[in-house]
PDB file of C-alpha atoms in Angstrom:
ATOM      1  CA  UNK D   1     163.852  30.891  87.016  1.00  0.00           C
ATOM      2  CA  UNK D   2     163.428  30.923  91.075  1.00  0.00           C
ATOM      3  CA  UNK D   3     164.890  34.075  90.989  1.00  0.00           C
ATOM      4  CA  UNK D   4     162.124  35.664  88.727  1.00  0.00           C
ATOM      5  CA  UNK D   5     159.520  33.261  90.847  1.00  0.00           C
ATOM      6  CA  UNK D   6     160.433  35.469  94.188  1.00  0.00           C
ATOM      7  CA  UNK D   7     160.539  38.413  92.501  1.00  0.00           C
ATOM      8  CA  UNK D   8     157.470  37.670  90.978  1.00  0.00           C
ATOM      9  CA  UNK D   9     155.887  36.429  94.121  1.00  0.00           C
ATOM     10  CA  UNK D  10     156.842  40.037  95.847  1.00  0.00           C
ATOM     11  CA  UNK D  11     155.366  42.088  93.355  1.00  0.00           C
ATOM     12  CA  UNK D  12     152.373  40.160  93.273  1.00  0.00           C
ATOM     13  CA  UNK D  13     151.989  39.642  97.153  1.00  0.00           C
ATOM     14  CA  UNK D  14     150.028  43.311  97.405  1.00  0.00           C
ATOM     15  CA  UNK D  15     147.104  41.936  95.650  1.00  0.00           C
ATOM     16  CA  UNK D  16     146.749  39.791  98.598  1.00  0.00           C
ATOM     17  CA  UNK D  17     147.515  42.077 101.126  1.00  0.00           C
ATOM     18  CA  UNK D  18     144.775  44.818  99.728  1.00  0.00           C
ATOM     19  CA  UNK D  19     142.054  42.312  99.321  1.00  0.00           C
ATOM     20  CA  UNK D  20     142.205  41.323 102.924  1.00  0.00           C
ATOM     21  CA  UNK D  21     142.578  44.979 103.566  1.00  0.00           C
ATOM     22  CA  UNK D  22     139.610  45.661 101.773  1.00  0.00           C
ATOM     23  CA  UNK D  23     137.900  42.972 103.376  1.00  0.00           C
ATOM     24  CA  UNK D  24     138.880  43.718 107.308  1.00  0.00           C
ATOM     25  CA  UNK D  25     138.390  47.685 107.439  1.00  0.00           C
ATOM     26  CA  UNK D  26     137.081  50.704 104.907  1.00  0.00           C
ATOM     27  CA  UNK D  27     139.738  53.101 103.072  1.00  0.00           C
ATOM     28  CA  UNK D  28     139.438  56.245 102.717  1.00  0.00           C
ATOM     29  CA  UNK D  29     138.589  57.032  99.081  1.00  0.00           C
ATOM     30  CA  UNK D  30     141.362  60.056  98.948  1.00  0.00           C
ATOM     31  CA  UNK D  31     144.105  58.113 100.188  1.00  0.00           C
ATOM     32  CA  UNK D  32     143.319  55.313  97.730  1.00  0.00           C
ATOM     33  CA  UNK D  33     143.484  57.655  94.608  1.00  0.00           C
ATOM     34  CA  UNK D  34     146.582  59.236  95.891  1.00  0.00           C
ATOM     35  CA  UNK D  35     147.949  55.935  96.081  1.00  0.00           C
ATOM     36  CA  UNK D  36     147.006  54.971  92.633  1.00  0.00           C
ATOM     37  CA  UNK D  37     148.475  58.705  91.305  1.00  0.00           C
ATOM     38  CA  UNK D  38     151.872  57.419  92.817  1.00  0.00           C
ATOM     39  CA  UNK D  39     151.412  53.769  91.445  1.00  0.00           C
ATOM     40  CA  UNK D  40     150.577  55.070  87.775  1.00  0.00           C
ATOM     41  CA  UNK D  41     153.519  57.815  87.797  1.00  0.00           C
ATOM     42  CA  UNK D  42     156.649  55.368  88.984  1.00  0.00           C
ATOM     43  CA  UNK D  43     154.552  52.591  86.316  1.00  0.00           C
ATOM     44  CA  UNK D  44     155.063  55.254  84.018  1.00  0.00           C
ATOM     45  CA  UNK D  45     159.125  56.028  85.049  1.00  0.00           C
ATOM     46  CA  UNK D  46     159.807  51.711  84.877  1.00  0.00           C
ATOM     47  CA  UNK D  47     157.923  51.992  81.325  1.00  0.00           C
ATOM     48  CA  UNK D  48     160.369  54.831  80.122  1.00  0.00           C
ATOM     49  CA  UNK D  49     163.693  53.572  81.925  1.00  0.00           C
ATOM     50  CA  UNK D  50     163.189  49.920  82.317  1.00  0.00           C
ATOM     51  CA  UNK D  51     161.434  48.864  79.223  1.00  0.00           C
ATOM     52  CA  UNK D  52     161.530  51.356  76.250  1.00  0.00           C
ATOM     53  CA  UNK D  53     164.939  52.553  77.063  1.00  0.00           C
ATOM     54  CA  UNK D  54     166.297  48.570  77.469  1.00  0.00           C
ATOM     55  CA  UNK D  55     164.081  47.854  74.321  1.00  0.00           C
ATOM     56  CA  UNK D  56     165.559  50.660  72.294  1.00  0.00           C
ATOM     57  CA  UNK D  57     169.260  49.289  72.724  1.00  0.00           C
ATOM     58  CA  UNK D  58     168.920  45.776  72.578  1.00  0.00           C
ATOM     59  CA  UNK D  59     166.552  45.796  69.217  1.00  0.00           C
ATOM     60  CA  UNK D  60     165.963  49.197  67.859  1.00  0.00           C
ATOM     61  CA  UNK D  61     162.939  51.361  67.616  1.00  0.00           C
ATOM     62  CA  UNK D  62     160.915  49.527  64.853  1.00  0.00           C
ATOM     63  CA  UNK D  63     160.903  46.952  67.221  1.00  0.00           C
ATOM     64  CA  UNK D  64     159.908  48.326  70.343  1.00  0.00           C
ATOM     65  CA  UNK D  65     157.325  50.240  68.391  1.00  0.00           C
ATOM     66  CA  UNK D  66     155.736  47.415  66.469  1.00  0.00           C
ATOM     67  CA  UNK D  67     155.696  45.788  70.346  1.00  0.00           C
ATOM     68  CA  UNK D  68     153.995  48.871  71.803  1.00  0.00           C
ATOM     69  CA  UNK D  69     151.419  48.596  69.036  1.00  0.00           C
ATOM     70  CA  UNK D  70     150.726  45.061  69.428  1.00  0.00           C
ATOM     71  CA  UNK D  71     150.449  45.209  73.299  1.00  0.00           C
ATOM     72  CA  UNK D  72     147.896  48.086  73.257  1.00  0.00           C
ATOM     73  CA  UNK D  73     145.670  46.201  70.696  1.00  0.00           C
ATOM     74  CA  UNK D  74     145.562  42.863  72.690  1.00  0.00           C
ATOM     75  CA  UNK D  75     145.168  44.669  75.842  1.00  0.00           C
ATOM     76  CA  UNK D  76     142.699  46.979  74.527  1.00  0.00           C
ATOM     77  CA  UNK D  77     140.483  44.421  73.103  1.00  0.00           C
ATOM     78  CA  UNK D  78     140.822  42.139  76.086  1.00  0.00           C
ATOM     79  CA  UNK D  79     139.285  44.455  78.262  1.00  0.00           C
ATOM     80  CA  UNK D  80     137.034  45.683  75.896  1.00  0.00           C
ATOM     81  CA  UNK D  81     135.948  41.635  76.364  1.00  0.00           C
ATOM     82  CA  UNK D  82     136.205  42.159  80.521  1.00  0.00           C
ATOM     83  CA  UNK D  83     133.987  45.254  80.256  1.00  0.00           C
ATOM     84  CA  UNK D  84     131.459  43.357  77.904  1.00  0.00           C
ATOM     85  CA  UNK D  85     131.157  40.449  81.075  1.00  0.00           C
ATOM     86  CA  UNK D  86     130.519  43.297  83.590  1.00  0.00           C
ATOM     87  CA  UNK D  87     127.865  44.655  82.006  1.00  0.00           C
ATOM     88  CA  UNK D  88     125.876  41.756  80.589  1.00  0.00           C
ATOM     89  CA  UNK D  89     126.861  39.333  83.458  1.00  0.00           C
ATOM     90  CA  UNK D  90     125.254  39.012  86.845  1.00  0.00           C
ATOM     91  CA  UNK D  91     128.870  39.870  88.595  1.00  0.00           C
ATOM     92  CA  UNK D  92     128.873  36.484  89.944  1.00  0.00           C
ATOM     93  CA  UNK D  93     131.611  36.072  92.498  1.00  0.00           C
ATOM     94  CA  UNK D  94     132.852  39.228  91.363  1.00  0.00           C
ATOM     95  CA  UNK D  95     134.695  37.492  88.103  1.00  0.00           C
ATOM     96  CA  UNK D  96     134.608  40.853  85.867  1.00  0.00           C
ATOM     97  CA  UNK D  97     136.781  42.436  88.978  1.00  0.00           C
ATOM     98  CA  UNK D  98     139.014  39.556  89.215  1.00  0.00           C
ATOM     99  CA  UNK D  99     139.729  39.346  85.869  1.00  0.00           C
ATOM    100  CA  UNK D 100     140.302  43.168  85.072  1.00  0.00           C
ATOM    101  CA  UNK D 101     143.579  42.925  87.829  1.00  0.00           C
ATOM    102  CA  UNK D 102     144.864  40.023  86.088  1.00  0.00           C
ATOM    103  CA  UNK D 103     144.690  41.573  83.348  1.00  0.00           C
ATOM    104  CA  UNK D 104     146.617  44.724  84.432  1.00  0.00           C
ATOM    105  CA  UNK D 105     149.027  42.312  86.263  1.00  0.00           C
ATOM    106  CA  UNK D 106     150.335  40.341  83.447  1.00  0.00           C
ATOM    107  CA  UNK D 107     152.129  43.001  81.475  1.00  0.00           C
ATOM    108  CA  UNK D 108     154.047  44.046  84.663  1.00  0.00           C
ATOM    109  CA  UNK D 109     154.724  40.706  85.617  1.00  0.00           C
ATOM    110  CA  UNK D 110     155.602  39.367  82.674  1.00  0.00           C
ATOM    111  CA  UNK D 111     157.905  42.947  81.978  1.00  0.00           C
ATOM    112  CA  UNK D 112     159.330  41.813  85.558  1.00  0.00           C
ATOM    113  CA  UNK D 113     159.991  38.302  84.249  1.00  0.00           C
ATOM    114  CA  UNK D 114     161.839  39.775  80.809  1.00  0.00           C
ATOM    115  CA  UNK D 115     164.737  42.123  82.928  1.00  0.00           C
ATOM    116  CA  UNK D 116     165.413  39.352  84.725  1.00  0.00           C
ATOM    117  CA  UNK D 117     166.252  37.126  82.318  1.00  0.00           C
ATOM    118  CA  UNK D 118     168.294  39.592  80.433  1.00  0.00           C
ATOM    119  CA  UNK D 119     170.881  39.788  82.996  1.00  0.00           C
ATOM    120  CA  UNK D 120     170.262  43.466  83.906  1.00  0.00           C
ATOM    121  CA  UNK D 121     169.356  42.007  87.289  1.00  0.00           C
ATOM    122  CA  UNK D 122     166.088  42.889  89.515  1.00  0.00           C
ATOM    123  CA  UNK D 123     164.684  46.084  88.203  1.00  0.00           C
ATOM    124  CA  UNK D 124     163.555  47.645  91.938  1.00  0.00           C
ATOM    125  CA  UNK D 125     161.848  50.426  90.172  1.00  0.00           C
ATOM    126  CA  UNK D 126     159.722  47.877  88.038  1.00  0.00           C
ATOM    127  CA  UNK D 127     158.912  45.737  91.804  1.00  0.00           C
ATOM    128  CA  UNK D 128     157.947  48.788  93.543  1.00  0.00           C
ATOM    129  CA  UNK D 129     156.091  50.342  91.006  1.00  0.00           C
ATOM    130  CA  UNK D 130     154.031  47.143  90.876  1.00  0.00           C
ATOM    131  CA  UNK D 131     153.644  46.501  94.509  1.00  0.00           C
ATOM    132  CA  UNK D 132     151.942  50.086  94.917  1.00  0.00           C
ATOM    133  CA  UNK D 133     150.093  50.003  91.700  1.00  0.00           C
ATOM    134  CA  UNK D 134     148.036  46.645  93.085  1.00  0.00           C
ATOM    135  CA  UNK D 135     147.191  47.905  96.212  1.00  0.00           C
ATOM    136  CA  UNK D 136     144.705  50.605  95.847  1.00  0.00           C
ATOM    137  CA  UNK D 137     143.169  48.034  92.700  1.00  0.00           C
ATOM    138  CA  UNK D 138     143.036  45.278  95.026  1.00  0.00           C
ATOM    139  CA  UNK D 139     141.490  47.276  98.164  1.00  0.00           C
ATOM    140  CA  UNK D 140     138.651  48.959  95.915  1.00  0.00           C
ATOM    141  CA  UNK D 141     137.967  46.112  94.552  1.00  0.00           C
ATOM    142  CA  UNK D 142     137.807  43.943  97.538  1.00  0.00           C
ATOM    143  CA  UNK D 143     135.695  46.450  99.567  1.00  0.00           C
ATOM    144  CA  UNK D 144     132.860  46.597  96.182  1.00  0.00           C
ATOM    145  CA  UNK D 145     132.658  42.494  96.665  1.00  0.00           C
ATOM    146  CA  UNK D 146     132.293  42.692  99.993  1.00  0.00           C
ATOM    147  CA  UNK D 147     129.562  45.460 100.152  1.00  0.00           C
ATOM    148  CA  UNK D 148     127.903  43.250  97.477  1.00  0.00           C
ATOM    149  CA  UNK D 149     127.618  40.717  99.440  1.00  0.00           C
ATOM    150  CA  UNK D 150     130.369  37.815  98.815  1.00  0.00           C
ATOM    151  CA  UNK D 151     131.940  36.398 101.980  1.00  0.00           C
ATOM    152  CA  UNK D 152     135.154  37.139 102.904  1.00  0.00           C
ATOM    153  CA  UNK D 153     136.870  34.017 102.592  1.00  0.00           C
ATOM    154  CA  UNK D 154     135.906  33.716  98.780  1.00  0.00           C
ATOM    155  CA  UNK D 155     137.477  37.673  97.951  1.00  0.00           C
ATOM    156  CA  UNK D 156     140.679  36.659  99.853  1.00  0.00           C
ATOM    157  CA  UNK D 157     140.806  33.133  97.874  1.00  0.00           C
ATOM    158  CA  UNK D 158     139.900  34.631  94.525  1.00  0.00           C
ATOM    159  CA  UNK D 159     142.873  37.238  94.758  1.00  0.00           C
ATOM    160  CA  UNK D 160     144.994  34.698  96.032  1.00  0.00           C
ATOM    161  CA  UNK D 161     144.248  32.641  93.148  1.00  0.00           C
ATOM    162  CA  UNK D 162     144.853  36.501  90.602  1.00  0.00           C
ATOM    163  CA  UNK D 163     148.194  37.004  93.120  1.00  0.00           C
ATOM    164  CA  UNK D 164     149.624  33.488  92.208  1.00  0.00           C
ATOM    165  CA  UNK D 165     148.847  33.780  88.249  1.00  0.00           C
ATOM    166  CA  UNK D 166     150.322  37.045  87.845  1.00  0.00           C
ATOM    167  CA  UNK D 167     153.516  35.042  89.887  1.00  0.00           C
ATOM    168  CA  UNK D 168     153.426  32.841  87.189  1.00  0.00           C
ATOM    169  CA  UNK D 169     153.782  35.451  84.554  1.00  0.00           C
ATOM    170  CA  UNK D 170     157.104  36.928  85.574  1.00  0.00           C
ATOM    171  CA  UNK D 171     157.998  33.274  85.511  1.00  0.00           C
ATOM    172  CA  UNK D 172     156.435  33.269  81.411  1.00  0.00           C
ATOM    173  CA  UNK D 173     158.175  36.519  81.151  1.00  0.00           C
ATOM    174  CA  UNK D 174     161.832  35.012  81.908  1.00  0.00           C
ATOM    175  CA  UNK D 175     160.929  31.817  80.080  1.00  0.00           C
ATOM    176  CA  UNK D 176     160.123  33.581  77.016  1.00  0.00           C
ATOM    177  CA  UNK D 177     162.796  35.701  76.708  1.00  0.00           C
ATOM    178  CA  UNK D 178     165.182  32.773  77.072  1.00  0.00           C
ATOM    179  CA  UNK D 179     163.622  30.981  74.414  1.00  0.00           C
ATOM    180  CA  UNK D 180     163.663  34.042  71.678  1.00  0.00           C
ATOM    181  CA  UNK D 181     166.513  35.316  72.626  1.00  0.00           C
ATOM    182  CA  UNK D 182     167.995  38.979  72.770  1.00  0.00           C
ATOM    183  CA  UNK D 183     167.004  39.681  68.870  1.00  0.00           C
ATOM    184  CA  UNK D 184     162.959  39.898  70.165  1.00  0.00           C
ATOM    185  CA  UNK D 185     163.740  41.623  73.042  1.00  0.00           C
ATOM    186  CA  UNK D 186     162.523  45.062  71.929  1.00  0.00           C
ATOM    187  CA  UNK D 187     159.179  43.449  70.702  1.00  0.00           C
ATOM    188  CA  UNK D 188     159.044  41.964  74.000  1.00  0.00           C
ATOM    189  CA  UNK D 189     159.584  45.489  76.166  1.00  0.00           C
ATOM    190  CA  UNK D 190     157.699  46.884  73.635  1.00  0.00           C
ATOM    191  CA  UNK D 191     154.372  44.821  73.872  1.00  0.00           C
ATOM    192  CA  UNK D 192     154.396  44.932  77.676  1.00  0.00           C
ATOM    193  CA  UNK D 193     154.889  48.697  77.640  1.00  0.00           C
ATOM    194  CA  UNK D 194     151.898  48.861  75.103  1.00  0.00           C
ATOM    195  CA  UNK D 195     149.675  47.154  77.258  1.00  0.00           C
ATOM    196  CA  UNK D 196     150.579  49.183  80.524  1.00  0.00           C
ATOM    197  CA  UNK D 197     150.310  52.528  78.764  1.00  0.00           C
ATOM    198  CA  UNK D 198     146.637  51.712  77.746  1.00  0.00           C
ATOM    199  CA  UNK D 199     145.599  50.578  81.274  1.00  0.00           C
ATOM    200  CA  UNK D 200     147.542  53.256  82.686  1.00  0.00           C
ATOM    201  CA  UNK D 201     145.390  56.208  80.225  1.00  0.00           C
ATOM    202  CA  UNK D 202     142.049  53.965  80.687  1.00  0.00           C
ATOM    203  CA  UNK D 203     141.828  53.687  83.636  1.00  0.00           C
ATOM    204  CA  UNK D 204     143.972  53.612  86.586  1.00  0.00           C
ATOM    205  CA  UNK D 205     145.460  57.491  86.107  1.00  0.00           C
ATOM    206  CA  UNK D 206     141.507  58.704  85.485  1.00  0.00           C
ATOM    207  CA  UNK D 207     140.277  56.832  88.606  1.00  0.00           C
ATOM    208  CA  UNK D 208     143.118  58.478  90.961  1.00  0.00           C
ATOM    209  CA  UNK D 209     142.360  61.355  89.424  1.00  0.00           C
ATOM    210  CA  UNK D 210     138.539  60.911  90.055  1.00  0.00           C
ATOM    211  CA  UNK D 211     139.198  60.182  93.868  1.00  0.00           C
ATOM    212  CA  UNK D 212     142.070  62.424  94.693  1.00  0.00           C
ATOM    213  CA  UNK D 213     141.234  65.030  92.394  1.00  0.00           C
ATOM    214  CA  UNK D 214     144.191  67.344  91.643  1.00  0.00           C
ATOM    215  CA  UNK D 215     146.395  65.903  93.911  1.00  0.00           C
ATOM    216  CA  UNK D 216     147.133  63.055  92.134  1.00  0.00           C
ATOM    217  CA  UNK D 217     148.962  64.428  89.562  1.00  0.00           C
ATOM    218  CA  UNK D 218     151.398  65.782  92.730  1.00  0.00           C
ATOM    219  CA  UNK D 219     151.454  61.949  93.497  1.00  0.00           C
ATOM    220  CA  UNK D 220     152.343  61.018  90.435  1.00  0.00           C
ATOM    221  CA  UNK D 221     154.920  63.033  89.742  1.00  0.00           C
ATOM    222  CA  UNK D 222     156.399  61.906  93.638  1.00  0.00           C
ATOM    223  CA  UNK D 223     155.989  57.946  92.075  1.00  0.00           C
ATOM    224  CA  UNK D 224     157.618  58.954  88.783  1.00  0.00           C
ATOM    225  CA  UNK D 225     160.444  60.573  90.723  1.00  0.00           C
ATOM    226  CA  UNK D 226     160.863  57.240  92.806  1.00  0.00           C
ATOM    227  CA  UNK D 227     161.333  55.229  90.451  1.00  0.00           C
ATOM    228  CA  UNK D 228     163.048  57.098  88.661  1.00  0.00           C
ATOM    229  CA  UNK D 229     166.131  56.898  91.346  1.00  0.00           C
ATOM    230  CA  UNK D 230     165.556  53.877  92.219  1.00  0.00           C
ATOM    231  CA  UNK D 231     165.993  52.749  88.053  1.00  0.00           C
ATOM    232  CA  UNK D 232     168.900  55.258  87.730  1.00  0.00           C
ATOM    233  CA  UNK D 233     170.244  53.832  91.236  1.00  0.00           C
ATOM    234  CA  UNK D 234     170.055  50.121  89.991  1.00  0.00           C
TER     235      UNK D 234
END
């Protein structure tokens, strides 16, 4: 369990570090879509090699499908719910923002969590495609709160705060799979690679493609590639 903690803790460190990069200096609004075309395409690599593929063999494909089908409905509907606060709420303390990247970050986290306590060992791919995929979420998102007007130290302690929760979910990811055992794994993969696929066609690959324009598909396919290896290479 303090192995999927620290791995957990790295993945989930580059919410920090974009918020206070958000925070101490403005980003260049092609660079950050490029970065989130190479996020979403080595997302999309882990989600083919490190969850499907492991789901597939350890349960089957009703399994992993009934997962993916669950995890897009509960993910779907939960930010259908996030949306909903955005636009009726006053944006205090930027919540609707703050909530949206947990919400991304527990499906990878917990996914992170699950390989782990399979045995399979750290999936690099899975940390790396994380790590980048936070950064340009966490920067954006940190530079709208403070143009709106929130002071600095309450963005850097609200991410913190998202950062250590989405920790805490690779931990929930290990714990869970210990506790159902290898039979549910597929469901497991399965619902986290639901979830992910959603955000991924929702909203992360149409914003990189919004602020990079065609180059982020180039991007991604550099990010898919990456992880790729680095999945094959593990």
């Amino acid at each position: 369990m303090l192995t999927a903690l620290i791995w957990g803790l790295i993945a989930a460190s580059s919410l920090l570090i974009g918020a206070v990069g958000g925070v101490i200096r403005d980003w260049n609004r092609r660079l950050v879509g490029l970065v989130l075309g190479f996020g979403a395409g080595a997302l999309i690599a882990s989600i083919s090699f490190e969850l499907a593929e492991a789901g597939f063999r350890a349960s089957g494909a009703w399994a992993v499908a009934l997962g993916l089908a669950l995890g897009a409905v509960v993910f779907y509907a939960a930010d259908k719910a996030v949306d909903r606060m955005g636009r009726n709420g006053t944006q205090t303390a930027g919540l609707p923002l703050l909530l949206g990247a947990l919400l991304d970050g527990i499906p990878e986290q917990t996914a992170l969590g699950i390989g782990i306590a399979t045995g399979a060992g750290v999936s690099l791919a899975l940390v790396v495609s994380i790590f980048v995929s936070n950064l340009p979420e966490s920067i954006g998102s940190a530079t709208d709160m403070k143009d709106a007007g929130h002071p600095a130290a309450k963005i850097v302690g609200g991410w913190a705060l998202i950062a250590a929760l989405c920790a805490l979910a690779t931990v929930g990811g290990y714990q869970l799979q210990n506790v159902v055992g290898a039979q549910f794994e597929g469901a497991i993969n399965g619902f986290a690679a639901g979830a992910l696929l959603v955000m991924l066609v929702g909203s992360m690959i149409p914003e990189a493609t919004e602020k990079a324009g065609e180059n982020a598909g180039l991007a991604a396919v550099l990010g898919f590639a990456v992880a790729a290896g680095l999945s094959v290479a593990g």
